[in-house]
XYZ file of C-alpha atoms in Angstrom:
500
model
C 30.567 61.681 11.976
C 34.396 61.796 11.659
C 36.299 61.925 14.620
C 40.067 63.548 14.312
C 42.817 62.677 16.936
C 45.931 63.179 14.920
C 45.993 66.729 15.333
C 43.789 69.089 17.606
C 40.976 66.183 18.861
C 37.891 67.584 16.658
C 34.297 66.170 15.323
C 32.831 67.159 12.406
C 29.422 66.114 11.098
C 28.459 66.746 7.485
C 30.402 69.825 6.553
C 31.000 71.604 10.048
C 33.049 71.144 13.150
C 30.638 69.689 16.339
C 31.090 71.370 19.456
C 32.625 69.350 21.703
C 33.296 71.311 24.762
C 36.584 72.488 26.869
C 40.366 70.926 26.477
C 39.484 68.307 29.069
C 36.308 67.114 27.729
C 36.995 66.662 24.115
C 40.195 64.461 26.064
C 37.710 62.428 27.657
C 36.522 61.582 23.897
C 39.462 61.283 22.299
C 40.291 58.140 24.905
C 37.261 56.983 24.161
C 37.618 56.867 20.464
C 41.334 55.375 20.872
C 39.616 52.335 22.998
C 36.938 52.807 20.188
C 34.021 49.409 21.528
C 36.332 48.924 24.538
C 35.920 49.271 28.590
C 37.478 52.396 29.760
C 37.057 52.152 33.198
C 36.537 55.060 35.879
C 39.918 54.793 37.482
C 41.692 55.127 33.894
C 39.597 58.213 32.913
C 40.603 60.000 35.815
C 44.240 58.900 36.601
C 44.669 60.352 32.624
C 43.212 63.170 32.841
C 44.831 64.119 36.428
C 48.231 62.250 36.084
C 49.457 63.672 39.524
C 47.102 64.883 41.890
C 43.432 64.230 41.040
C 41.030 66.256 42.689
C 38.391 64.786 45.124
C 35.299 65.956 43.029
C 37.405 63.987 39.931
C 34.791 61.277 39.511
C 31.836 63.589 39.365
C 33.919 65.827 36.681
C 34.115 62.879 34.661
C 30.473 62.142 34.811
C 29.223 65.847 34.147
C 31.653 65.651 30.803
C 30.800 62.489 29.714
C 26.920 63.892 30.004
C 27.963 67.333 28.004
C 29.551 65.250 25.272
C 26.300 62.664 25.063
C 24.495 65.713 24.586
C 26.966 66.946 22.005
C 27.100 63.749 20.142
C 23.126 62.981 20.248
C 22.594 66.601 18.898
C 24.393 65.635 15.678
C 23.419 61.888 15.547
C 19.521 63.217 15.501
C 18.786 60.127 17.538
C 20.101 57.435 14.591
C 21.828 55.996 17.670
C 25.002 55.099 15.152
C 27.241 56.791 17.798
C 26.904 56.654 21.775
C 28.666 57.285 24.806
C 27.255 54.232 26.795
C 27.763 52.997 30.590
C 28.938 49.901 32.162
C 29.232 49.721 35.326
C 32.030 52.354 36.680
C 33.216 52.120 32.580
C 32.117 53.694 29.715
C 32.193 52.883 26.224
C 32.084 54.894 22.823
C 30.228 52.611 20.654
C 30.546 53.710 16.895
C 32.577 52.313 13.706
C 36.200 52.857 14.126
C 36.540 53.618 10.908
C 35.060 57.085 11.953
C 38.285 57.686 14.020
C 41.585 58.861 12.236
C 43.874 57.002 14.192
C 42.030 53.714 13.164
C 41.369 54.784 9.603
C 45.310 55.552 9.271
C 46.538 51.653 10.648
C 43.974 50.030 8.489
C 45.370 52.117 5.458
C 48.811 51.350 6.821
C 47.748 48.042 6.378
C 45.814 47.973 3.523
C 49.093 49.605 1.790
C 51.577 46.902 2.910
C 49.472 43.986 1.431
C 49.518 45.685 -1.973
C 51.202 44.215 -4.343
C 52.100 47.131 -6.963
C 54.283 50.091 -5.875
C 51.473 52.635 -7.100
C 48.892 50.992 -5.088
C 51.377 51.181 -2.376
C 52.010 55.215 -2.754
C 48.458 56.055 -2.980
C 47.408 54.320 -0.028
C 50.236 54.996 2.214
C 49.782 59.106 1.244
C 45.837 58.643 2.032
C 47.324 57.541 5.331
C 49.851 59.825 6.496
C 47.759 62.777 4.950
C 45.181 62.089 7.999
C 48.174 63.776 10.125
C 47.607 67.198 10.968
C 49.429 67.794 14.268
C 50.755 65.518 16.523
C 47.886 63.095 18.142
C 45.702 64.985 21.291
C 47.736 68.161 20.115
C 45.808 70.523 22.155
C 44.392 68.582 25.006
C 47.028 66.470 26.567
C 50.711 66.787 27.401
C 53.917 64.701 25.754
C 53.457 62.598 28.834
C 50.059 61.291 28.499
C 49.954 61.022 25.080
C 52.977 58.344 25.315
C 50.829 56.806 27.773
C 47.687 56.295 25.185
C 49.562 56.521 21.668
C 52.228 54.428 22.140
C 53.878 53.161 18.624
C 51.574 55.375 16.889
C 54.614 57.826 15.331
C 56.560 54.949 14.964
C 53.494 53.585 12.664
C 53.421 56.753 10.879
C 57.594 56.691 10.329
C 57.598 53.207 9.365
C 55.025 53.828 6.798
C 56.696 57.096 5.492
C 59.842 55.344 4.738
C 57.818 52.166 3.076
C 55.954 54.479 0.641
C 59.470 56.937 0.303
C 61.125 53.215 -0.832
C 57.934 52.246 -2.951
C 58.089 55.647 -4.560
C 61.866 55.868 -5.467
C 61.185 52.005 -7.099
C 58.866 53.725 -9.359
C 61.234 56.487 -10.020
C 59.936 59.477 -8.498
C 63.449 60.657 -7.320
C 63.443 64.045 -8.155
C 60.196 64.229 -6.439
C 60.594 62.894 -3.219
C 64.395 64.326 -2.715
C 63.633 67.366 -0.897
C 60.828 65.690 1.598
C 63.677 63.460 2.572
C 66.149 66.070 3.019
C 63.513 67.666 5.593
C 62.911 64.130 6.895
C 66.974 63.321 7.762
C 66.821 67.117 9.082
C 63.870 65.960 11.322
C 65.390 62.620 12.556
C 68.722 62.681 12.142
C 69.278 59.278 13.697
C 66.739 57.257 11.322
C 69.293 55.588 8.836
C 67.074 54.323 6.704
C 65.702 57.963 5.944
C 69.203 59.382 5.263
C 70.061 56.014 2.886
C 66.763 56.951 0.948
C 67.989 60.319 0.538
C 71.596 59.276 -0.888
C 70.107 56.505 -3.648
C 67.117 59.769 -4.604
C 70.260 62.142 -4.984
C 72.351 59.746 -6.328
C 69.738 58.697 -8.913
C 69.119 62.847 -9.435
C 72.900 62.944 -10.905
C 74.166 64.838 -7.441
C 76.345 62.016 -6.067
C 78.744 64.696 -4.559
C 75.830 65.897 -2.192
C 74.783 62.569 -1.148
C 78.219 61.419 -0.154
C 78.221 64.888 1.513
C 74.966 63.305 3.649
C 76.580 60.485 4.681
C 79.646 62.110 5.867
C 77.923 65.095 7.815
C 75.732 62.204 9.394
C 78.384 60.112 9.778
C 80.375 62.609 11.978
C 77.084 63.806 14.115
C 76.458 59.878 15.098
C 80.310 59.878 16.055
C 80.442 63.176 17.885
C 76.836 62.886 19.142
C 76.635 58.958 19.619
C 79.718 57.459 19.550
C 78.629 55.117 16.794
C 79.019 54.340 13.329
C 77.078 54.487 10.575
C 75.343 50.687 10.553
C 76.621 48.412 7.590
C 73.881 49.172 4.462
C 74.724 53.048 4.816
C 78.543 52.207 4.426
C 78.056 49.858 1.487
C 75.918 52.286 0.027
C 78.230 54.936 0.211
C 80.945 52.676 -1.874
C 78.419 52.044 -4.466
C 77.936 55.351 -5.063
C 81.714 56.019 -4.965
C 82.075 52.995 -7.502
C 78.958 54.211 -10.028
C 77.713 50.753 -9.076
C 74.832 49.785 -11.893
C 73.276 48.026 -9.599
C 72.348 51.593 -7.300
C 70.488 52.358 -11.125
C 66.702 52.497 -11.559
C 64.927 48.807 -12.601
C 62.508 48.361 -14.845
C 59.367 49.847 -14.161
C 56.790 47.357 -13.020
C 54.327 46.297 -16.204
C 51.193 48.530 -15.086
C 52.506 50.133 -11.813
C 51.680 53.772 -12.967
C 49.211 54.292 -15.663
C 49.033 55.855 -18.715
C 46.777 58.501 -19.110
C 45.968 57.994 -22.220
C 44.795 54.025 -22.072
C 41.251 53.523 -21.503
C 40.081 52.213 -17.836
C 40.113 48.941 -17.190
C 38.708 48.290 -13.817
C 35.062 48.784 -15.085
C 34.662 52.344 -13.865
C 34.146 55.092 -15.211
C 37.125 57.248 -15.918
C 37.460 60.680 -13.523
C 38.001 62.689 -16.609
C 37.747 61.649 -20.276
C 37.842 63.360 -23.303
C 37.121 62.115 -27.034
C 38.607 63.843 -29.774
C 37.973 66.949 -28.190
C 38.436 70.685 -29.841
C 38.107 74.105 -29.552
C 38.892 76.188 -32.451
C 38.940 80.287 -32.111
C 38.140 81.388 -35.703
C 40.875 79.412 -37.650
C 43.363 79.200 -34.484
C 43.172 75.683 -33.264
C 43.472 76.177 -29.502
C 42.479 72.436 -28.351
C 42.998 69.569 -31.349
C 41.326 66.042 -31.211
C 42.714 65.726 -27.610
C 41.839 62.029 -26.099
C 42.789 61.857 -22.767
C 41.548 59.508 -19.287
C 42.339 60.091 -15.804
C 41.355 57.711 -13.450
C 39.741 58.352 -10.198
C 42.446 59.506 -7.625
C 45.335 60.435 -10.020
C 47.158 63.798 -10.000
C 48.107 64.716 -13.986
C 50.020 67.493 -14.522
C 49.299 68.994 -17.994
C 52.520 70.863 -18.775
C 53.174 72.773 -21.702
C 54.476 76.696 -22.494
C 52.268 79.757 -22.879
C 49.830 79.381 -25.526
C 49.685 75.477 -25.601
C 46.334 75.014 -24.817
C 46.468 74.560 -20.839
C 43.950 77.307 -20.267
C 41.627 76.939 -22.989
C 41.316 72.917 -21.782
C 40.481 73.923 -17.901
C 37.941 75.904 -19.085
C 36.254 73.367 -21.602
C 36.281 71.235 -18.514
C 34.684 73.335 -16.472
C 31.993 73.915 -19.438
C 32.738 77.840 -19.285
C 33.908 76.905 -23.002
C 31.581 75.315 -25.303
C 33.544 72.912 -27.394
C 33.989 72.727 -31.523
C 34.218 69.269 -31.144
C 34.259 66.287 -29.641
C 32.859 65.693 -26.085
C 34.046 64.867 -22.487
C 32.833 63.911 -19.630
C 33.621 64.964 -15.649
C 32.839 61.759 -13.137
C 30.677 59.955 -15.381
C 28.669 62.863 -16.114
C 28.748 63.869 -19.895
C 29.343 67.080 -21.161
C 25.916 67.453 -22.658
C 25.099 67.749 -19.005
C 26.904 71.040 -17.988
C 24.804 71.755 -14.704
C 25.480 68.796 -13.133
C 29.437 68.922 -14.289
C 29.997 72.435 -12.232
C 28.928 70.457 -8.969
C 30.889 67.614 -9.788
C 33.991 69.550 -10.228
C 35.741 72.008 -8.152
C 37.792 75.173 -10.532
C 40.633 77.287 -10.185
C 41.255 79.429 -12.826
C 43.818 82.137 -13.285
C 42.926 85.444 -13.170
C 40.665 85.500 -11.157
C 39.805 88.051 -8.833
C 38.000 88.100 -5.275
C 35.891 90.950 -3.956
C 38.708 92.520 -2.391
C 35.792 94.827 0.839
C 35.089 90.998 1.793
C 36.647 89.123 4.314
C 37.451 85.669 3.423
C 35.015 83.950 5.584
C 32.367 86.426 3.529
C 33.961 84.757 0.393
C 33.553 81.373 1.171
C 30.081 81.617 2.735
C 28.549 83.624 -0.129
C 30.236 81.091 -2.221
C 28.349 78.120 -0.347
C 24.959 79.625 -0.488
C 25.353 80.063 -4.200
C 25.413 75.901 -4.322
C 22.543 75.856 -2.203
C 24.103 75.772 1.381
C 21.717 76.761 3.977
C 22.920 80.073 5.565
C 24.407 78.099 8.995
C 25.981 75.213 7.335
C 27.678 77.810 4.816
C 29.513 79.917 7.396
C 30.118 76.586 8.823
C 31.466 75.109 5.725
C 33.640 78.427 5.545
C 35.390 77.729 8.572
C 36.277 74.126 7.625
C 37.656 75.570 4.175
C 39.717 78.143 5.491
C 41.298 75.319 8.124
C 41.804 72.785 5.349
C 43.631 75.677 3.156
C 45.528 77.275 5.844
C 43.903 80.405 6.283
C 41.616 80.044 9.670
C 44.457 82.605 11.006
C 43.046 85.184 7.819
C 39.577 84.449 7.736
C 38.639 88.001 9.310
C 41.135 90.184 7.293
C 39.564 91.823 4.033
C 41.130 90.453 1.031
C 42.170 93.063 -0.338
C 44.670 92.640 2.183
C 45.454 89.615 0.990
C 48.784 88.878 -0.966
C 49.547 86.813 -3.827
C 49.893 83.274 -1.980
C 46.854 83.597 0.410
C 44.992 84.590 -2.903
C 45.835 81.483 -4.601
C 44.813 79.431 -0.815
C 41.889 81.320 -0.884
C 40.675 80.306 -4.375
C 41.639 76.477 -3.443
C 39.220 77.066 -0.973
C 36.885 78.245 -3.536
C 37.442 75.123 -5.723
C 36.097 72.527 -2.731
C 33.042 74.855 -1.899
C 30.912 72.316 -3.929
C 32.891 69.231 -2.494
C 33.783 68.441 -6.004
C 35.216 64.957 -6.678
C 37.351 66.362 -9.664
C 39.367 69.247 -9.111
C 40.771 71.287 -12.584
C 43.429 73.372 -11.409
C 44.649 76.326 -14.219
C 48.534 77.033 -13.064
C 47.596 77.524 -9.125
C 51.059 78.584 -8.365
C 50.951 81.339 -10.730
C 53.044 84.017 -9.498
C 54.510 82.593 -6.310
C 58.011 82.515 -5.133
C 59.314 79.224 -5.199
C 59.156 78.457 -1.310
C 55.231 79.931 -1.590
C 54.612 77.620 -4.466
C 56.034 74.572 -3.080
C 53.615 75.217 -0.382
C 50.831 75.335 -2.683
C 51.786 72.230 -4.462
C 52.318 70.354 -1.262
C 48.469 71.693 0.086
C 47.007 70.953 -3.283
C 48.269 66.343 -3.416
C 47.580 66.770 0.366
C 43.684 67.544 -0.056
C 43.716 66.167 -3.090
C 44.763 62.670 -1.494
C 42.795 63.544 1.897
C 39.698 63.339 -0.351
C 40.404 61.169 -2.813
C 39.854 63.428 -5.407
C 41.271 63.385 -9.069
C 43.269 66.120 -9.634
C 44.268 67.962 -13.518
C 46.657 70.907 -12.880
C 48.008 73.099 -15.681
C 51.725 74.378 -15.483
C 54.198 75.738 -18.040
C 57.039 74.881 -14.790
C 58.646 71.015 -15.079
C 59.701 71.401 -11.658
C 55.926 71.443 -10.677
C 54.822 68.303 -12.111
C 58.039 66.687 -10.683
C 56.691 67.643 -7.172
C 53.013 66.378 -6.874
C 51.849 64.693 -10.290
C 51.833 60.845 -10.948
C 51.081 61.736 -14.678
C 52.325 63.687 -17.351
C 50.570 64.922 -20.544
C 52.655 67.509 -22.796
C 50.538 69.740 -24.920
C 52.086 71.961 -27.756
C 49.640 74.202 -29.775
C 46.542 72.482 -28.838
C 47.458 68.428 -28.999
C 49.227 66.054 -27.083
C 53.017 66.112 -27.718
C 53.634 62.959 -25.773
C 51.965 61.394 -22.629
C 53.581 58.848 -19.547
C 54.143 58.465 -15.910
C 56.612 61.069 -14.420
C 59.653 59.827 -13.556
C 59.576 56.960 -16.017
C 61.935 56.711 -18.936
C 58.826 57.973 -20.951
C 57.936 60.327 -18.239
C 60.817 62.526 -19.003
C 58.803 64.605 -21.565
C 59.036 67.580 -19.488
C 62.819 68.008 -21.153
C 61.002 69.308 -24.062
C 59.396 71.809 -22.372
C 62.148 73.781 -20.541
């Protein structure tokens, strides 16, 4: 069972949401789960939930919820007894891993991230962590008041760690990718100055020195009008290195190893997410896919960029084994290609072009889609529900399709890609016809579940911009083969160039 805090305070067994109850109940669990194998006692239970005047009958409304969400709980648990509300006295404790909580699972990531030694170990971790956030922590069952009370330090976790991974990312170049999150951050906290000097060295690095001067002076003159205080000393040396085109404000080295190269074979004696050997696909004598070897590790995001015509398409669908290949073979998460059954539940698809049933709703969608992988009838509606949630459409799920336009499409067949809970996701051009705000959107949802599951990701794009965003990797195709192959960002990242 998962437990969710940092957001609206949820459970969710296998692949549906648990029932727990009224605003005030699923409170009493979510202090539970933040003591997680501690005492609560009585006294703290109530004087939390009733922070002013508690009612006489408060005790007995504690012990009537605490019953409802044993009930709850023991429903889903099936009597495995790995999670229970127990009693100690006047206390009660929720005895369970804490690794089933969010808010635990996000400090031992946090954790976890900061003892890394590489930069790319670094990113990955610290994005698993913040991408736990959904909403600010008890979100819909407790006031700003309370929730200092029990979450004290917890957003200043969550900044700290933003602006380690923000530094570990610019150190492994990923400038141009990170520069308009930290724009929104310095909107957001306009007092942090270690945000806003993060922002001038990714703009300054981007070739727009003129706008990041321009951010330190506009801050510079809020903290003065606003504050009465200057800038501390860092931000005002930075500011005369970039006046001075100081070398030293320039990108280092790369660290040996830090990203990998998608086309070097694994080395931590895994098998590779995605792998292909010599693979082809000819149509008639048009080569459409050429002795293409290629290896994506498990959790990477590669962008497979390239114009119209370069292949992108035709490799998705080899993937995906709607393509037989000429040649070659492949395999999806181990699984070889001779093996194409067991490939489609490995591996979630979003191809373009296609078209929903436009009389459905897309709840109908989604659950039709389960039961076609097997999903009994009541954990496919359920299963609906969480998908439309996780791709921002719960407030759509009702409304016919047809209805639909061209960015709740696209969410809508992101939701069809994680029907099977695939652990590789092959993603044809999913921001195919957006505007640029809708796309961004999409790009931002698609690393977001991508790193909240730990998925592997391949997207196609002929955009640069779009790799730049959300991809780790790069590989450049140009009439079927590989035109050149790196980490973007890097020196030898930069093949985008050649596609604009």
């Amino acid at each position: 069972m998962d437990f969710r805090l940092l957001g609206a305070v949820e459970a969710w067994s296998m692949q549906h949401r648990v029932d727990l109850g009224p605003p005030k109940q699923r409170f009493l669990l979510a202090v539970l789960a933040l003591q997680i194998n501690q005492l609560v006692p009585m006294e703290r239970l109530v004087d939390l939930t009733w922070p002013h005047a508690p009612p006489p009958t408060a005790q007995h409304a504690i012990h009537v919820r605490i019953s409802q969400l044993r009930a709850a709980l023991a429903e889903e648990e099936n009597g495995g007894g790995g999670i229970r509300i127990l009693t100690r006295g006047s206390a009660y404790v929720l005895q369970a891993d804490p690794m089933c909580v969010d808010t635990h699972r996000f400090r031992a990531l946090v954790t976890q991230a900061r003892a890394c030694a590489g930069d790319a170990e670094k990113v990955v971790l610290y994005r698993r962590a913040l991408g736990l956030w959904l909403g600010p922590p008890l979100a819909d069952v407790a006031g700003p008041e309370v929730v200092d009370r029990l979450c004290a330090g917890l957003e200043e976790t969550r900044l700290l760690a933003l602006e380690d991974c923000l530094d570990a990312e610019l150190r492994l170049g990923r400038h141009r990718i990170v520069v308009d999150e930290l724009a929104e951050l310095v909107r957001q906290h306009p007092y942090r100055q270690r945000l806003l000097g993060q922002l001038m060295l990714a703009l300054h690095r981007a070739g727009r020195a003129p706008e990041a001067l321009r951010a330190y002076q506009l801050a510079r003159n809020r903290m003065i009008d606003e504050l009465g205080l200057e800038p501390e000393a860092p931000l005002k040396q930075l500011e005369t290195a970039i006046l001075c085109s100081d070398p030293a404000l320039e990108l280092a080295e790369p660290q040996p190893g830090a990203v990998p190269n998608p086309r070097l074979p694994a080395t931590n004696g895994h098998r590779p997410a995605i792998e292909t050997v010599g693979l082809c696909r000819r149509f008639g004598h048009r080569t459409a896919v050429g002795d293409l070897d290629l290896t994506v590790h498990s959790g990477e995001i590669l962008g497979v960029l390239g114009p119209p015509g370069a292949g992108k398409t035709t490799l998705v669908r080899l993937l995906s084994t709607l393509l037989a290949p000429t040649c070659g073979s492949f395999s999806i998460a181990g699984v070889p290609s001779s093996r194409p059954e067991e490939i489609r539940r490995k591996a979630g698809v979003l191809l373009g072009g296609a078209r929903h049933p436009g009389h459905l709703t897309g709840h109908e969608f989604l659950t039709y889609q389960a039961r076609l992988f097997g999903t009994r009838r009541r954990d496919a509606s359920r299963l609906a529900d969480r998908l439309l949630d996780e791709v921002g459409l719960t407030a759509h799920a009702s409304a016919r399709i047809a209805g639909y336009g061209r960015d709740l499409d696209q969410r809508l067949a992101l939701g069809r890609a994680l029907v099977n809970e695939p652990s590789v996701l092959l993603l044809d051009d999913p921001a195919a016809g957006l505007d640029p705000a809708a796309a961004g959107r999409m790009l931002d949802l698609v690393r977001r579940i991508g790193t909240e599951r730990g998925a592997t990701v391949l997207l196609t794009t002929p955009r640069v911009a779009e790799v730049e965003r959300i991809c780790g990797l790069m590989v450049l195709l140009n009439e079927g083969v590989i035109a050149g192959s790196g980490p973007v960002g890097s020196p030898g990242g930069e093949l985008g160039r050649e596609a604009r």
